[in-house]
């Protein structure tokens, strides 16, 4: 009998190894859950809760933006310079009004964006936009 024949019958040494496949699956699932939930926890939107502290409703200042680019502040036509002065004066008052912008359905976006930028520069604390839909032809 040779040494080689005795080696083939010898039991192979037992190696204890941890199966990491299931561990990796669990870790990948946890990473996926964290990736989905982390952005949700970071972005918080402050919402006003309850009524106003003063109890009185704020005055609403209506601004209509026509398709032609004309501006109407509470029903009277104004230029951009007049609008800027009126909004700055309203923002400086003791109880500033809420600006409600009402563009027509077919008003170009850049017209509305220019009015929004002007309103933001005026310093009004609250600005609302009332959206309308264009009529569809059936």
PDB file of C-alpha atoms in Angstrom:
ATOM      1  CA  UNK A   1       0.000   0.000   0.000  1.00  0.00           C
ATOM      2  CA  UNK A   2       1.265   3.387  -0.887  1.00  0.00           C
ATOM      3  CA  UNK A   3       0.958   6.620   0.967  1.00  0.00           C
ATOM      4  CA  UNK A   4      -1.132   8.023  -1.781  1.00  0.00           C
ATOM      5  CA  UNK A   5      -3.860   5.426  -1.363  1.00  0.00           C
ATOM      6  CA  UNK A   6      -4.054   6.101   2.391  1.00  0.00           C
ATOM      7  CA  UNK A   7      -4.545   9.826   1.800  1.00  0.00           C
ATOM      8  CA  UNK A   8      -7.613   9.315  -0.414  1.00  0.00           C
ATOM      9  CA  UNK A   9      -9.461   7.497   2.409  1.00  0.00           C
ATOM     10  CA  UNK A  10      -8.631  10.089   5.049  1.00  0.00           C
ATOM     11  CA  UNK A  11     -11.578  12.314   5.950  1.00  0.00           C
ATOM     12  CA  UNK A  12     -11.313  15.846   4.654  1.00  0.00           C
ATOM     13  CA  UNK A  13     -10.781  18.424   7.372  1.00  0.00           C
ATOM     14  CA  UNK A  14     -14.031  20.080   8.381  1.00  0.00           C
ATOM     15  CA  UNK A  15     -14.041  23.855   7.877  1.00  0.00           C
ATOM     16  CA  UNK A  16     -16.583  25.852   9.778  1.00  0.00           C
ATOM     17  CA  UNK A  17     -17.726  28.840   7.669  1.00  0.00           C
ATOM     18  CA  UNK A  18     -20.521  31.297   8.203  1.00  0.00           C
ATOM     19  CA  UNK A  19     -23.048  31.572   5.392  1.00  0.00           C
ATOM     20  CA  UNK A  20     -23.004  35.309   4.684  1.00  0.00           C
ATOM     21  CA  UNK A  21     -25.507  35.289   1.815  1.00  0.00           C
ATOM     22  CA  UNK A  22     -28.528  35.740   4.061  1.00  0.00           C
ATOM     23  CA  UNK A  23     -26.681  38.357   6.107  1.00  0.00           C
ATOM     24  CA  UNK A  24     -25.956  40.380   2.977  1.00  0.00           C
ATOM     25  CA  UNK A  25     -29.616  40.105   1.890  1.00  0.00           C
ATOM     26  CA  UNK A  26     -30.803  41.497   5.232  1.00  0.00           C
ATOM     27  CA  UNK A  27     -28.260  44.335   5.139  1.00  0.00           C
ATOM     28  CA  UNK A  28     -29.242  45.304   1.591  1.00  0.00           C
ATOM     29  CA  UNK A  29     -32.911  45.378   2.616  1.00  0.00           C
ATOM     30  CA  UNK A  30     -32.069  47.662   5.561  1.00  0.00           C
ATOM     31  CA  UNK A  31     -30.030  49.977   3.349  1.00  0.00           C
ATOM     32  CA  UNK A  32     -32.918  50.184   0.893  1.00  0.00           C
ATOM     33  CA  UNK A  33     -35.377  51.034   3.661  1.00  0.00           C
ATOM     34  CA  UNK A  34     -33.054  53.739   5.010  1.00  0.00           C
ATOM     35  CA  UNK A  35     -32.558  55.226   1.543  1.00  0.00           C
ATOM     36  CA  UNK A  36     -36.308  55.534   1.070  1.00  0.00           C
ATOM     37  CA  UNK A  37     -37.196  56.864   4.523  1.00  0.00           C
ATOM     38  CA  UNK A  38     -34.262  59.225   5.176  1.00  0.00           C
ATOM     39  CA  UNK A  39     -35.313  61.937   2.662  1.00  0.00           C
ATOM     40  CA  UNK A  40     -38.831  61.889   4.068  1.00  0.00           C
ATOM     41  CA  UNK A  41     -37.542  62.620   7.554  1.00  0.00           C
ATOM     42  CA  UNK A  42     -35.311  65.474   6.367  1.00  0.00           C
ATOM     43  CA  UNK A  43     -37.847  67.590   4.462  1.00  0.00           C
ATOM     44  CA  UNK A  44     -40.427  69.095   6.756  1.00  0.00           C
ATOM     45  CA  UNK A  45     -42.962  71.601   5.574  1.00  0.00           C
ATOM     46  CA  UNK A  46     -44.243  73.965   8.256  1.00  0.00           C
ATOM     47  CA  UNK A  47     -48.002  74.259   7.991  1.00  0.00           C
ATOM     48  CA  UNK A  48     -50.108  76.818   9.798  1.00  0.00           C
ATOM     49  CA  UNK A  49     -52.202  75.129  12.447  1.00  0.00           C
ATOM     50  CA  UNK A  50     -55.441  76.544  13.727  1.00  0.00           C
ATOM     51  CA  UNK A  51     -56.757  80.072  13.419  1.00  0.00           C
ATOM     52  CA  UNK A  52     -54.816  83.332  13.353  1.00  0.00           C
ATOM     53  CA  UNK A  53     -53.478  84.548  16.662  1.00  0.00           C
ATOM     54  CA  UNK A  54     -55.209  87.915  16.211  1.00  0.00           C
ATOM     55  CA  UNK A  55     -58.492  86.246  15.289  1.00  0.00           C
ATOM     56  CA  UNK A  56     -59.203  88.677  12.425  1.00  0.00           C
ATOM     57  CA  UNK A  57     -59.015  87.479   8.850  1.00  0.00           C
ATOM     58  CA  UNK A  58     -56.259  89.201   6.870  1.00  0.00           C
ATOM     59  CA  UNK A  59     -57.235  91.497   4.014  1.00  0.00           C
ATOM     60  CA  UNK A  60     -56.907  89.871   0.593  1.00  0.00           C
ATOM     61  CA  UNK A  61     -55.310  91.925  -2.147  1.00  0.00           C
ATOM     62  CA  UNK A  62     -56.382  90.544  -5.548  1.00  0.00           C
ATOM     63  CA  UNK A  63     -54.021  90.762  -8.498  1.00  0.00           C
ATOM     64  CA  UNK A  64     -55.253  89.625 -11.915  1.00  0.00           C
ATOM     65  CA  UNK A  65     -52.756  88.839 -14.656  1.00  0.00           C
ATOM     66  CA  UNK A  66     -54.357  88.917 -18.108  1.00  0.00           C
ATOM     67  CA  UNK A  67     -53.217  86.998 -21.175  1.00  0.00           C
ATOM     68  CA  UNK A  68     -52.061  90.270 -22.748  1.00  0.00           C
ATOM     69  CA  UNK A  69     -49.793  90.989 -19.773  1.00  0.00           C
ATOM     70  CA  UNK A  70     -52.064  93.619 -18.235  1.00  0.00           C
ATOM     71  CA  UNK A  71     -52.178  93.771 -14.439  1.00  0.00           C
ATOM     72  CA  UNK A  72     -55.240  94.609 -12.364  1.00  0.00           C
ATOM     73  CA  UNK A  73     -54.866  95.245  -8.640  1.00  0.00           C
ATOM     74  CA  UNK A  74     -58.251  94.966  -6.932  1.00  0.00           C
ATOM     75  CA  UNK A  75     -59.993  95.681 -10.224  1.00  0.00           C
ATOM     76  CA  UNK A  76     -58.004  98.728 -11.358  1.00  0.00           C
ATOM     77  CA  UNK A  77     -55.335  98.597 -14.058  1.00  0.00           C
ATOM     78  CA  UNK A  78     -51.781  99.216 -12.855  1.00  0.00           C
ATOM     79  CA  UNK A  79     -48.336  99.252 -14.428  1.00  0.00           C
ATOM     80  CA  UNK A  80     -45.475  97.189 -13.042  1.00  0.00           C
ATOM     81  CA  UNK A  81     -43.949 100.262 -11.363  1.00  0.00           C
ATOM     82  CA  UNK A  82     -47.275 101.163  -9.740  1.00  0.00           C
ATOM     83  CA  UNK A  83     -47.738  97.552  -8.649  1.00  0.00           C
ATOM     84  CA  UNK A  84     -44.289  97.455  -7.078  1.00  0.00           C
ATOM     85  CA  UNK A  85     -44.967 100.667  -5.142  1.00  0.00           C
ATOM     86  CA  UNK A  86     -48.426  99.480  -4.029  1.00  0.00           C
ATOM     87  CA  UNK A  87     -47.123  96.101  -2.841  1.00  0.00           C
ATOM     88  CA  UNK A  88     -44.205  97.678  -0.979  1.00  0.00           C
ATOM     89  CA  UNK A  89     -46.630 100.063   0.747  1.00  0.00           C
ATOM     90  CA  UNK A  90     -48.964  97.185   1.644  1.00  0.00           C
ATOM     91  CA  UNK A  91     -46.058  95.137   3.022  1.00  0.00           C
ATOM     92  CA  UNK A  92     -44.992  98.044   5.238  1.00  0.00           C
ATOM     93  CA  UNK A  93     -48.452  98.390   6.827  1.00  0.00           C
ATOM     94  CA  UNK A  94     -49.172  97.202  10.366  1.00  0.00           C
ATOM     95  CA  UNK A  95     -51.207  94.207   9.166  1.00  0.00           C
ATOM     96  CA  UNK A  96     -49.971  93.288   5.687  1.00  0.00           C
ATOM     97  CA  UNK A  97     -52.572  91.776   3.352  1.00  0.00           C
ATOM     98  CA  UNK A  98     -52.418  88.417   1.609  1.00  0.00           C
ATOM     99  CA  UNK A  99     -51.644  88.815  -2.091  1.00  0.00           C
ATOM    100  CA  UNK A 100     -53.779  86.525  -4.226  1.00  0.00           C
ATOM    101  CA  UNK A 101     -52.545  86.260  -7.810  1.00  0.00           C
ATOM    102  CA  UNK A 102     -55.159  85.152 -10.337  1.00  0.00           C
ATOM    103  CA  UNK A 103     -53.695  84.582 -13.811  1.00  0.00           C
ATOM    104  CA  UNK A 104     -55.969  83.809 -16.745  1.00  0.00           C
ATOM    105  CA  UNK A 105     -55.799  80.253 -18.025  1.00  0.00           C
ATOM    106  CA  UNK A 106     -53.848  81.167 -21.162  1.00  0.00           C
ATOM    107  CA  UNK A 107     -51.399  83.609 -19.556  1.00  0.00           C
ATOM    108  CA  UNK A 108     -47.788  82.827 -20.380  1.00  0.00           C
ATOM    109  CA  UNK A 109     -45.653  81.406 -17.580  1.00  0.00           C
ATOM    110  CA  UNK A 110     -42.987  84.108 -17.820  1.00  0.00           C
ATOM    111  CA  UNK A 111     -45.611  86.816 -17.195  1.00  0.00           C
ATOM    112  CA  UNK A 112     -46.767  85.080 -14.009  1.00  0.00           C
ATOM    113  CA  UNK A 113     -43.168  84.379 -12.925  1.00  0.00           C
ATOM    114  CA  UNK A 114     -42.264  88.065 -13.355  1.00  0.00           C
ATOM    115  CA  UNK A 115     -45.235  89.107 -11.211  1.00  0.00           C
ATOM    116  CA  UNK A 116     -44.291  86.518  -8.579  1.00  0.00           C
ATOM    117  CA  UNK A 117     -40.726  87.828  -8.468  1.00  0.00           C
ATOM    118  CA  UNK A 118     -42.003  91.385  -8.105  1.00  0.00           C
ATOM    119  CA  UNK A 119     -44.354  90.329  -5.293  1.00  0.00           C
ATOM    120  CA  UNK A 120     -41.579  88.456  -3.502  1.00  0.00           C
ATOM    121  CA  UNK A 121     -39.266  91.478  -3.667  1.00  0.00           C
ATOM    122  CA  UNK A 122     -42.004  93.650  -2.147  1.00  0.00           C
ATOM    123  CA  UNK A 123     -41.728  91.788   1.160  1.00  0.00           C
ATOM    124  CA  UNK A 124     -45.314  90.577   1.519  1.00  0.00           C
ATOM    125  CA  UNK A 125     -45.426  87.711   4.029  1.00  0.00           C
ATOM    126  CA  UNK A 126     -48.156  85.720   2.255  1.00  0.00           C
ATOM    127  CA  UNK A 127     -48.698  85.168  -1.470  1.00  0.00           C
ATOM    128  CA  UNK A 128     -51.276  82.822  -2.995  1.00  0.00           C
ATOM    129  CA  UNK A 129     -51.792  81.772  -6.588  1.00  0.00           C
ATOM    130  CA  UNK A 130     -55.205  80.761  -7.826  1.00  0.00           C
ATOM    131  CA  UNK A 131     -54.876  78.373 -10.726  1.00  0.00           C
ATOM    132  CA  UNK A 132     -57.312  77.990 -13.593  1.00  0.00           C
ATOM    133  CA  UNK A 133     -57.481  75.430 -16.351  1.00  0.00           C
ATOM    134  CA  UNK A 134     -57.742  76.269 -19.998  1.00  0.00           C
ATOM    135  CA  UNK A 135     -60.884  75.059 -21.739  1.00  0.00           C
ATOM    136  CA  UNK A 136     -60.254  71.994 -23.867  1.00  0.00           C
ATOM    137  CA  UNK A 137     -61.826  71.517 -27.262  1.00  0.00           C
ATOM    138  CA  UNK A 138     -63.713  68.252 -27.487  1.00  0.00           C
TER     139      UNK A 138
END
